[in-house]
Short mmCIF file of C-alpha atoms and ligand atoms in Angstrom, two decimals:
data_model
loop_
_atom_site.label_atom_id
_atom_site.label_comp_id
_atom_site.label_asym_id
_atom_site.label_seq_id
_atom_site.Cartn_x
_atom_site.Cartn_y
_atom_site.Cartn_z
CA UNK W 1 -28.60 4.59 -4.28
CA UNK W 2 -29.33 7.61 -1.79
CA UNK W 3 -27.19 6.36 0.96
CA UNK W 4 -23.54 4.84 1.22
CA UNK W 5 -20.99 4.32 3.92
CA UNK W 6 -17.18 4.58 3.46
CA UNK W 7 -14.37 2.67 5.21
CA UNK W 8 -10.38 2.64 5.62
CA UNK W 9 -9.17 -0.57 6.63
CA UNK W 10 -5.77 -2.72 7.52
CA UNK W 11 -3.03 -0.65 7.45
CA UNK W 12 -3.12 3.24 6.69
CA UNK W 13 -1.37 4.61 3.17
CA UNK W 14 -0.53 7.99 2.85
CA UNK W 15 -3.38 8.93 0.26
CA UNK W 16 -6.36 7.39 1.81
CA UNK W 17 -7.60 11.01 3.61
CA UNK W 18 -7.18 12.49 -0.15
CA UNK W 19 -9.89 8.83 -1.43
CA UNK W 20 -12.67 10.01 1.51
CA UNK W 21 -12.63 13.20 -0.04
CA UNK W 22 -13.39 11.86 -3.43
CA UNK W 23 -15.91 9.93 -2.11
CA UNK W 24 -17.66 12.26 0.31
CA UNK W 25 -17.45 15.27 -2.08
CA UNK W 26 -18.29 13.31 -4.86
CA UNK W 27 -21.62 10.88 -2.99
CA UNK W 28 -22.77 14.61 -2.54
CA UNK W 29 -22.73 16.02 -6.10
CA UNK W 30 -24.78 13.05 -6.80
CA UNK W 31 -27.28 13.74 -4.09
CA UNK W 32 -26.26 10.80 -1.79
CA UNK W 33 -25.80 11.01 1.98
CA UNK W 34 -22.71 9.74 3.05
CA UNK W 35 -21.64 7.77 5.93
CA UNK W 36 -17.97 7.46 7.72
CA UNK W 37 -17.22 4.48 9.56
CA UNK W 38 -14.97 4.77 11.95
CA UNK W 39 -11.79 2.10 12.18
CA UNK W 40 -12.90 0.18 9.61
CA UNK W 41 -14.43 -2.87 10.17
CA UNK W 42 -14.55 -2.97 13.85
CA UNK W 43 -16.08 0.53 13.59
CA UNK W 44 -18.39 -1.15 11.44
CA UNK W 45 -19.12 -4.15 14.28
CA UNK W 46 -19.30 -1.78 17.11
CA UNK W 47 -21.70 0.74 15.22
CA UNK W 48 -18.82 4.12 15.11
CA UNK W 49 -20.98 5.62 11.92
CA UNK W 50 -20.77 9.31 11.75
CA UNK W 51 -22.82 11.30 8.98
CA UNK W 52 -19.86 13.11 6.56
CA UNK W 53 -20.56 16.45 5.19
CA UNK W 54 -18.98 18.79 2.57
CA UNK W 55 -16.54 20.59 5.20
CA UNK W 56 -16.06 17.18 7.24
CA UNK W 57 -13.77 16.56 4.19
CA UNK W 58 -11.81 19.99 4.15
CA UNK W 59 -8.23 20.02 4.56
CA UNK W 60 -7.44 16.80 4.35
CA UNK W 61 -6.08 16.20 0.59
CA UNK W 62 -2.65 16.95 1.96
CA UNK W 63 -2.38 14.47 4.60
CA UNK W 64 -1.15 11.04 5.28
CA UNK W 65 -2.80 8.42 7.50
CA UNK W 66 -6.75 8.48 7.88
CA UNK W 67 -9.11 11.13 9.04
CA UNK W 68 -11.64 7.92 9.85
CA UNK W 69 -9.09 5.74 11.60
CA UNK W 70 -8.07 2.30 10.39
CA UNK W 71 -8.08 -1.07 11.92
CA UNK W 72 -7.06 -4.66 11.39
CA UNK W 73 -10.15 -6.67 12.47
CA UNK W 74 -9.87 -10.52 13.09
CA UNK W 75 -13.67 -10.45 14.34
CA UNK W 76 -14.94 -9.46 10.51
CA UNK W 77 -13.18 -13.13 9.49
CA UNK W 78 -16.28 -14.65 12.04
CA UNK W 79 -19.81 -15.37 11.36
CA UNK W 80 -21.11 -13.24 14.51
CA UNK W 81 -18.70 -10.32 13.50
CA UNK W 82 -20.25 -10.16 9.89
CA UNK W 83 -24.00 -10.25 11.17
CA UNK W 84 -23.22 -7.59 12.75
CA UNK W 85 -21.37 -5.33 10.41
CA UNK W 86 -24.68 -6.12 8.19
CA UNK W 87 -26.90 -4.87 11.12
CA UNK W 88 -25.24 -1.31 11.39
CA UNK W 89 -25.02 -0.74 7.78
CA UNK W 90 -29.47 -1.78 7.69
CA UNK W 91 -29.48 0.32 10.78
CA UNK W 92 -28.21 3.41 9.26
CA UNK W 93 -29.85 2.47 5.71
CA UNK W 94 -26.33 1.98 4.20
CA UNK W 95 -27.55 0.81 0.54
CA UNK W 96 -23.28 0.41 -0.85
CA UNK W 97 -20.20 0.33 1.05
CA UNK W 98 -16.66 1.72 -0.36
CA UNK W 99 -14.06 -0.16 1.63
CA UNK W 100 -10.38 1.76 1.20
CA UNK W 101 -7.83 -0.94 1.91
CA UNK W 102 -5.43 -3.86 1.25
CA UNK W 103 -6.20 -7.28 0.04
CA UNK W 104 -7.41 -7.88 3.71
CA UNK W 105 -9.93 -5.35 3.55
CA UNK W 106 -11.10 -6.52 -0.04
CA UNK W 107 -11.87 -10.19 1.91
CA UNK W 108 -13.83 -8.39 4.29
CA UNK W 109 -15.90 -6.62 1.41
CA UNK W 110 -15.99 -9.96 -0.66
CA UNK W 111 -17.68 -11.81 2.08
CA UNK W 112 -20.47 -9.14 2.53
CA UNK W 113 -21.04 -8.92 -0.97
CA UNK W 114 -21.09 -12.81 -1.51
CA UNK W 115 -22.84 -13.77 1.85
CA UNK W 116 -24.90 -10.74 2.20
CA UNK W 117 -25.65 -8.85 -0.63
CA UNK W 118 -24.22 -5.74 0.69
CA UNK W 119 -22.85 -4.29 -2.70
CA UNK W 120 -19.57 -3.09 -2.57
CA UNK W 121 -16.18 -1.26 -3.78
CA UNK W 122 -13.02 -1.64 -3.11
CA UNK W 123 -10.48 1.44 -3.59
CA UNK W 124 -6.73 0.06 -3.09
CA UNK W 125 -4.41 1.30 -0.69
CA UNK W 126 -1.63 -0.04 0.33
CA UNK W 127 2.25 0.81 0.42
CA UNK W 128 3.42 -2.60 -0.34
CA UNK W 129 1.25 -2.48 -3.75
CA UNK W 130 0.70 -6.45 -3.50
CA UNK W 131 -2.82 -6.25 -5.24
CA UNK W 132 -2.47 -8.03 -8.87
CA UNK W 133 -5.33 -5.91 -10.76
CA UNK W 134 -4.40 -2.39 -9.98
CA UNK W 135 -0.45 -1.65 -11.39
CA UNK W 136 -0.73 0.80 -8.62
CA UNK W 137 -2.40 1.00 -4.87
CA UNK W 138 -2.81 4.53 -3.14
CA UNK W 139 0.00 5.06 -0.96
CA UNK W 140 2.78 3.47 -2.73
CA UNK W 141 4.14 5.96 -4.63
CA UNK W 142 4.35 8.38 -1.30
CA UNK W 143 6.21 5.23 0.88
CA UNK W 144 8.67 4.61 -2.30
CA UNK W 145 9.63 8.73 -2.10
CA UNK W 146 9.96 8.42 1.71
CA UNK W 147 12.29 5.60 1.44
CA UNK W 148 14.06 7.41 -1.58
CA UNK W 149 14.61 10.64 0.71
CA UNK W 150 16.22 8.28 3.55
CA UNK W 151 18.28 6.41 0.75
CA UNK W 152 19.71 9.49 -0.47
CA UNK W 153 20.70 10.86 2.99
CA UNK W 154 22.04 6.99 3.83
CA UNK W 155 24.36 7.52 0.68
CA UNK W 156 26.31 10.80 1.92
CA UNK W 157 27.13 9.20 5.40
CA UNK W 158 28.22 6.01 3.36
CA UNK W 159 30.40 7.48 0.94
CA UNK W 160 32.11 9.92 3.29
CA UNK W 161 32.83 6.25 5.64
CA UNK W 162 32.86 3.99 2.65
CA UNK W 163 30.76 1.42 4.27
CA UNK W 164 27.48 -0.94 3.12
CA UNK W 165 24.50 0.41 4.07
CA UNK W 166 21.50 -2.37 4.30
CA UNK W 167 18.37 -0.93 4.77
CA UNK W 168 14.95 -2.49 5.71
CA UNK W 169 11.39 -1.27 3.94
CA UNK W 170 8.30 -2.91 4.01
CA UNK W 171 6.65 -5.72 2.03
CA UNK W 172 5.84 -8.19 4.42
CA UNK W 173 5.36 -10.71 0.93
CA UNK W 174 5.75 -8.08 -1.87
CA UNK W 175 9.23 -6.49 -2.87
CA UNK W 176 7.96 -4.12 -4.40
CA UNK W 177 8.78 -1.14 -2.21
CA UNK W 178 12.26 -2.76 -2.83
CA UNK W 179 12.66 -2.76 -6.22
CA UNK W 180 11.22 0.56 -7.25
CA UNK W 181 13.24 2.13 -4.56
CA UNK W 182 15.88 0.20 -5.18
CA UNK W 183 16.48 1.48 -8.95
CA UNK W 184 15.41 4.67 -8.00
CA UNK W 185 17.88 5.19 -5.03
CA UNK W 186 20.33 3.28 -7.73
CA UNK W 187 21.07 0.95 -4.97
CA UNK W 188 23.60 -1.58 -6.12
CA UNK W 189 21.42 -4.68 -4.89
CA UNK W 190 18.08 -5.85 -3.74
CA UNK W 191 17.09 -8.50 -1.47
CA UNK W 192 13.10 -9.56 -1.95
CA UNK W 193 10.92 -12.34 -0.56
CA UNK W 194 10.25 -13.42 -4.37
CA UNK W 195 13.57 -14.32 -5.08
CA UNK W 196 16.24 -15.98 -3.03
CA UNK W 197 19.56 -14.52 -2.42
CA UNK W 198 23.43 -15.68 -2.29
CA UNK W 199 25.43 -14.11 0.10
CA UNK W 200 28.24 -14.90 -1.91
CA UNK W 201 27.20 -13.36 -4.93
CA UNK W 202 26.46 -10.22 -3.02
CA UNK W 203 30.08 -10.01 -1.69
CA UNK W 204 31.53 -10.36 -5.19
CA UNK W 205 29.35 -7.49 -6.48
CA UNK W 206 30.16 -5.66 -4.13
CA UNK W 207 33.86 -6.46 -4.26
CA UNK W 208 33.42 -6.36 -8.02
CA UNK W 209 32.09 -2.12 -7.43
CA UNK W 210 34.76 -1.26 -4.77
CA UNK W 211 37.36 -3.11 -7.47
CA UNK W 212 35.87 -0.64 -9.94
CA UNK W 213 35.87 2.39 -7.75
CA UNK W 214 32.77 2.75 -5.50
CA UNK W 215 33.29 3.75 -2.15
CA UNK W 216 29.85 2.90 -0.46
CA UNK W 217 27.36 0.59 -1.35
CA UNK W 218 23.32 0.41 -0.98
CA UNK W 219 21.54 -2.68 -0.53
CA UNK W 220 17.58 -2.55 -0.06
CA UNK W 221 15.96 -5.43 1.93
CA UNK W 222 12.11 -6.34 1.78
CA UNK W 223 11.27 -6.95 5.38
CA UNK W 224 9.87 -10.27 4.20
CA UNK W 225 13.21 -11.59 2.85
CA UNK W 226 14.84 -11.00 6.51
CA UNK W 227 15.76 -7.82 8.79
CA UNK W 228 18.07 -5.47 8.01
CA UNK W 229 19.75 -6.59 11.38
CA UNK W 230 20.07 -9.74 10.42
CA UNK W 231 21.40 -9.54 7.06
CA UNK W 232 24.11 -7.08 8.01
CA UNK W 233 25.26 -9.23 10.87
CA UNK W 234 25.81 -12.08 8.18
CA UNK W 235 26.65 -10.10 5.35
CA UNK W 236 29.57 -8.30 7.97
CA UNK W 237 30.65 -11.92 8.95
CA UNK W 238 32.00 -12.13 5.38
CA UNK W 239 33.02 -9.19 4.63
CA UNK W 240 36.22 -6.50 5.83
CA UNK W 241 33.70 -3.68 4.89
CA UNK W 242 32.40 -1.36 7.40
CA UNK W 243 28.58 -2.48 7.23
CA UNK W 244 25.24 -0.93 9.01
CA UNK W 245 21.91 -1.50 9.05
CA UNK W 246 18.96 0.61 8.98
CA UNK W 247 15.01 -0.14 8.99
CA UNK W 248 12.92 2.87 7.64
CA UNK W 249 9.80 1.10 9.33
CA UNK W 250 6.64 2.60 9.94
CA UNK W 251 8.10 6.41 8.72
CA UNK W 252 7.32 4.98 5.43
CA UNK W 253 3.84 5.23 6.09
CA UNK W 254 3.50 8.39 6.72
CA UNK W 255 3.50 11.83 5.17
CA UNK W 256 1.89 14.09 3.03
CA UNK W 257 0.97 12.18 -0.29
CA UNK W 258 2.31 12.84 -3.59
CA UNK W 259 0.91 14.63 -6.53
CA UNK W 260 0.70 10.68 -8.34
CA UNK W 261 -1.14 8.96 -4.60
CA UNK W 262 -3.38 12.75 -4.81
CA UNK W 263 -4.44 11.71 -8.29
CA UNK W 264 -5.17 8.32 -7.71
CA UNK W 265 -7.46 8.82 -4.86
CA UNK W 266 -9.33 11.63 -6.42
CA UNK W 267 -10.08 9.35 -9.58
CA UNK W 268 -10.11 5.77 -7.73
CA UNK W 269 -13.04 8.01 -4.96
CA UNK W 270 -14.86 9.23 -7.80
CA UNK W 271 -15.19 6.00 -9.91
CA UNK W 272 -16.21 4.02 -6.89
CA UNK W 273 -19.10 6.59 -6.77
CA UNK W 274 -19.75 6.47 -10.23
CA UNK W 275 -20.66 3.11 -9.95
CA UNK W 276 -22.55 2.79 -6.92
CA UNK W 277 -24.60 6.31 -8.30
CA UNK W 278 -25.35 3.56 -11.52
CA UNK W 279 -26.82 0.66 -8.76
CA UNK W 280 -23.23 -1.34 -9.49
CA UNK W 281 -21.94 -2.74 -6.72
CA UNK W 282 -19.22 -5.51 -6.01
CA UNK W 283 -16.48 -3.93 -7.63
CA UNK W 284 -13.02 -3.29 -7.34
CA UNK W 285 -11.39 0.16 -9.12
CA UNK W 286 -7.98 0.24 -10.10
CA UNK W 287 -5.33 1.16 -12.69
CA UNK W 288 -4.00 -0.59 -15.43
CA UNK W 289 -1.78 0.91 -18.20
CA UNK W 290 -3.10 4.33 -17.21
CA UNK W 291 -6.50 4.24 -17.39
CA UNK W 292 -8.71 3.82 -14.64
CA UNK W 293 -10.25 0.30 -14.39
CA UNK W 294 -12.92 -1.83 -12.80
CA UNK W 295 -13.22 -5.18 -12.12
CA UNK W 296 -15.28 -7.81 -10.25
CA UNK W 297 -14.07 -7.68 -6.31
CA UNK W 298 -14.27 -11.45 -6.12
CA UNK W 299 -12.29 -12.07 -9.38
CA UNK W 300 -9.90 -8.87 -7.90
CA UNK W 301 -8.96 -10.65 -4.73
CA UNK W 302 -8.40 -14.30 -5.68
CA UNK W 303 -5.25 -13.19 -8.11
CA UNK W 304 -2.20 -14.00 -7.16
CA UNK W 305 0.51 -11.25 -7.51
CA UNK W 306 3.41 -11.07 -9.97
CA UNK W 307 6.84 -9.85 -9.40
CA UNK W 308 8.09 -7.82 -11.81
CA UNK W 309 11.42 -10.02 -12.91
CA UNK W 310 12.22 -7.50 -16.20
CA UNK W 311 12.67 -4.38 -13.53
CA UNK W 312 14.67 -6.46 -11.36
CA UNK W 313 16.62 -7.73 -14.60
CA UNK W 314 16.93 -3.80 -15.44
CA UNK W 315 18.40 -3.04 -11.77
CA UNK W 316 20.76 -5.56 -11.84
CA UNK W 317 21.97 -4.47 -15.35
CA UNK W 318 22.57 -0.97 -14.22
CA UNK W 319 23.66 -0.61 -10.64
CA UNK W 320 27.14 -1.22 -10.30
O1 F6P L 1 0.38 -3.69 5.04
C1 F6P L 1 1.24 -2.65 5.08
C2 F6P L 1 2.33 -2.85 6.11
O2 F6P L 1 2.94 -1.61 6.30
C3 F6P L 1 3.36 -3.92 5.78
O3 F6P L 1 4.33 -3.49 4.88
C4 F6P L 1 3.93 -4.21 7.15
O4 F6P L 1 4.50 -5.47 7.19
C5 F6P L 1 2.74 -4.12 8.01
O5 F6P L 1 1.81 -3.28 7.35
C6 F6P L 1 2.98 -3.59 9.40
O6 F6P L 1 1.80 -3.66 10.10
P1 F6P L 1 1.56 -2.96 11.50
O7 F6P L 1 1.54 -1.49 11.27
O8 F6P L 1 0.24 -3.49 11.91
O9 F6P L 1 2.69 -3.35 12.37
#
């Protein structure tokens, strides 16, 4: 393959400028010329290709969101929208496309690999890590930190007050922001879309801590399971606690990416190369017990993902 284009998609992840580095950088030490789309998809549609050299790519392993600009693009899920994504990639003679994204984005690369023949990889990124293959998307790691920092500053107010802090991150179906920053912030209780919660068992933990000397209290809430709002204006209805809520929102998708996202996106860039460099196409790369891993991107995006019920077992066994 001499030629190959490179998308972000859906929403950004801090980590993604640190994958079109690995790509870019490494589509050149294989003698490729490399492509940028601009905002993904729709980029894609309305022809925003721009040729990416070795110094397009400096300076950017350090920062969040997306040097190329992302975009969620109802128009790819259309007939017209794909003919026409296919028509830009032929017009630039685009021979494989690495699409840097969420399990949106991996749809969009499924259908032109299945309907089109366009081969295709897909490099995940996403904070809410709700991709089944991969243990680990890029960007994750840096949003779970950036909610850890807030935690941490949420807890000194608390104690000093002795009230409930609730606070809202993201995972619009996946609580996995939740739970790792939950047990990391040692949060005394998690509230996730996979598992339904008791008010009432909530008040008597939290009674049960405050009986055993606690004076504040942290409870992380998975947007999808309800708002932070909303769940302290309940939670405060049954309870003489001082409680207030807080949503981290899109802060959490920001920021310089960690050493872990850094590492990711230099290995998950260069695999994705790798293969295309070999003619293999219609791939997804991930992670899996620590090794870097490939996988067909059909097979990738039809499975369904897991919660992790032993780490939630583990919080609840140690945060009290
Ligand atoms: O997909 C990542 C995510 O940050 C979700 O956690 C969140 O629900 C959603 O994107 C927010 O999307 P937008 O930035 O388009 O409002």
């Amino acid at each position: 393959m001499k030629r190959i284009g490179l998308l972000t998609s859906g929403g950004d992840a801090p980590g993604m400028n640190a994958a079109i580095r690995a790509v870019v950088r490494s589509g050149i030490y294989f003698g490729m010329e490399v492509f940028g789309v601009e905002r993904g998809y729709a980029g894609l549609i309305e022809d925003c290709v721009i040729p990416m050299e070795m110094r397009s790519v400096s300076n950017i392993v350090q920062l969040g969101g997306t040097k190329l600009r992302s975009a969620r693009c109802l128009e790819m899920l259309t007939k017209e929208g794909k003919q026409q994504a296919v028509k830009t990639l032929e017009k630039y003679g685009i021979e494989g496309l690495v699409v840097i994204g969420g399990d949106g984005s991996f749809r969009g690369a499924r259908a032109l690999t299945e309907e089109f023949g366009v081969p295709t990889i897909g490099i995940p990124a996403t904070i809410d890590n709700d991709i089944e293959y991969t243990d680990y998307a890029l960007g994750f790691d840096t949003a779970v930190n950036t909610c850890l920092d807030i935690i941490n500053k949420l807890r000194d107010t608390m104690t000093s007050h002795e009230r409930i802090s609730v606070v809202e991150v993201m995972g619009r179906h996946c609580g996995d922001i939740a739970l790792y920053s939950g047990i990391a912030s040692g949060a005394e209780i998690i509230v996730v879309p996979e598992i339904a919660f008791d008010m009432g068992e909530i008040i008597e933990k939290i009674n049960a801590s405050r009986a055993n000397g606690k004076h504040s209290n942290i409870i992380v809430v998975a947007e999808g399971a309800m708002s932070a709002d909303q769940f302290a204006k309940q939670l405060q209805a049954s309870t003489t606690y001082d409680v207030r809520p807080t949503c981290i929102g899109h802060v959490q998708r920001g920021g310089s990416p960690t050493m872990a996202d850094r590492m990711l996106a230099a290995q998950f860039g260069n695999k994705a190369v790798r293969l295309l460099n070999e003619g293999i196409g219609n791939r997804a790369v991930g992670i899996r017990n620590n090794k870097i891993i490939e996988m067909d991107i059909i097979e990738a995006v039809s499975m369904k993902k897991t919660f992790n019920y032993e780490l939630y077992e583990t919080l609840q066994m140690i945060s009290m």
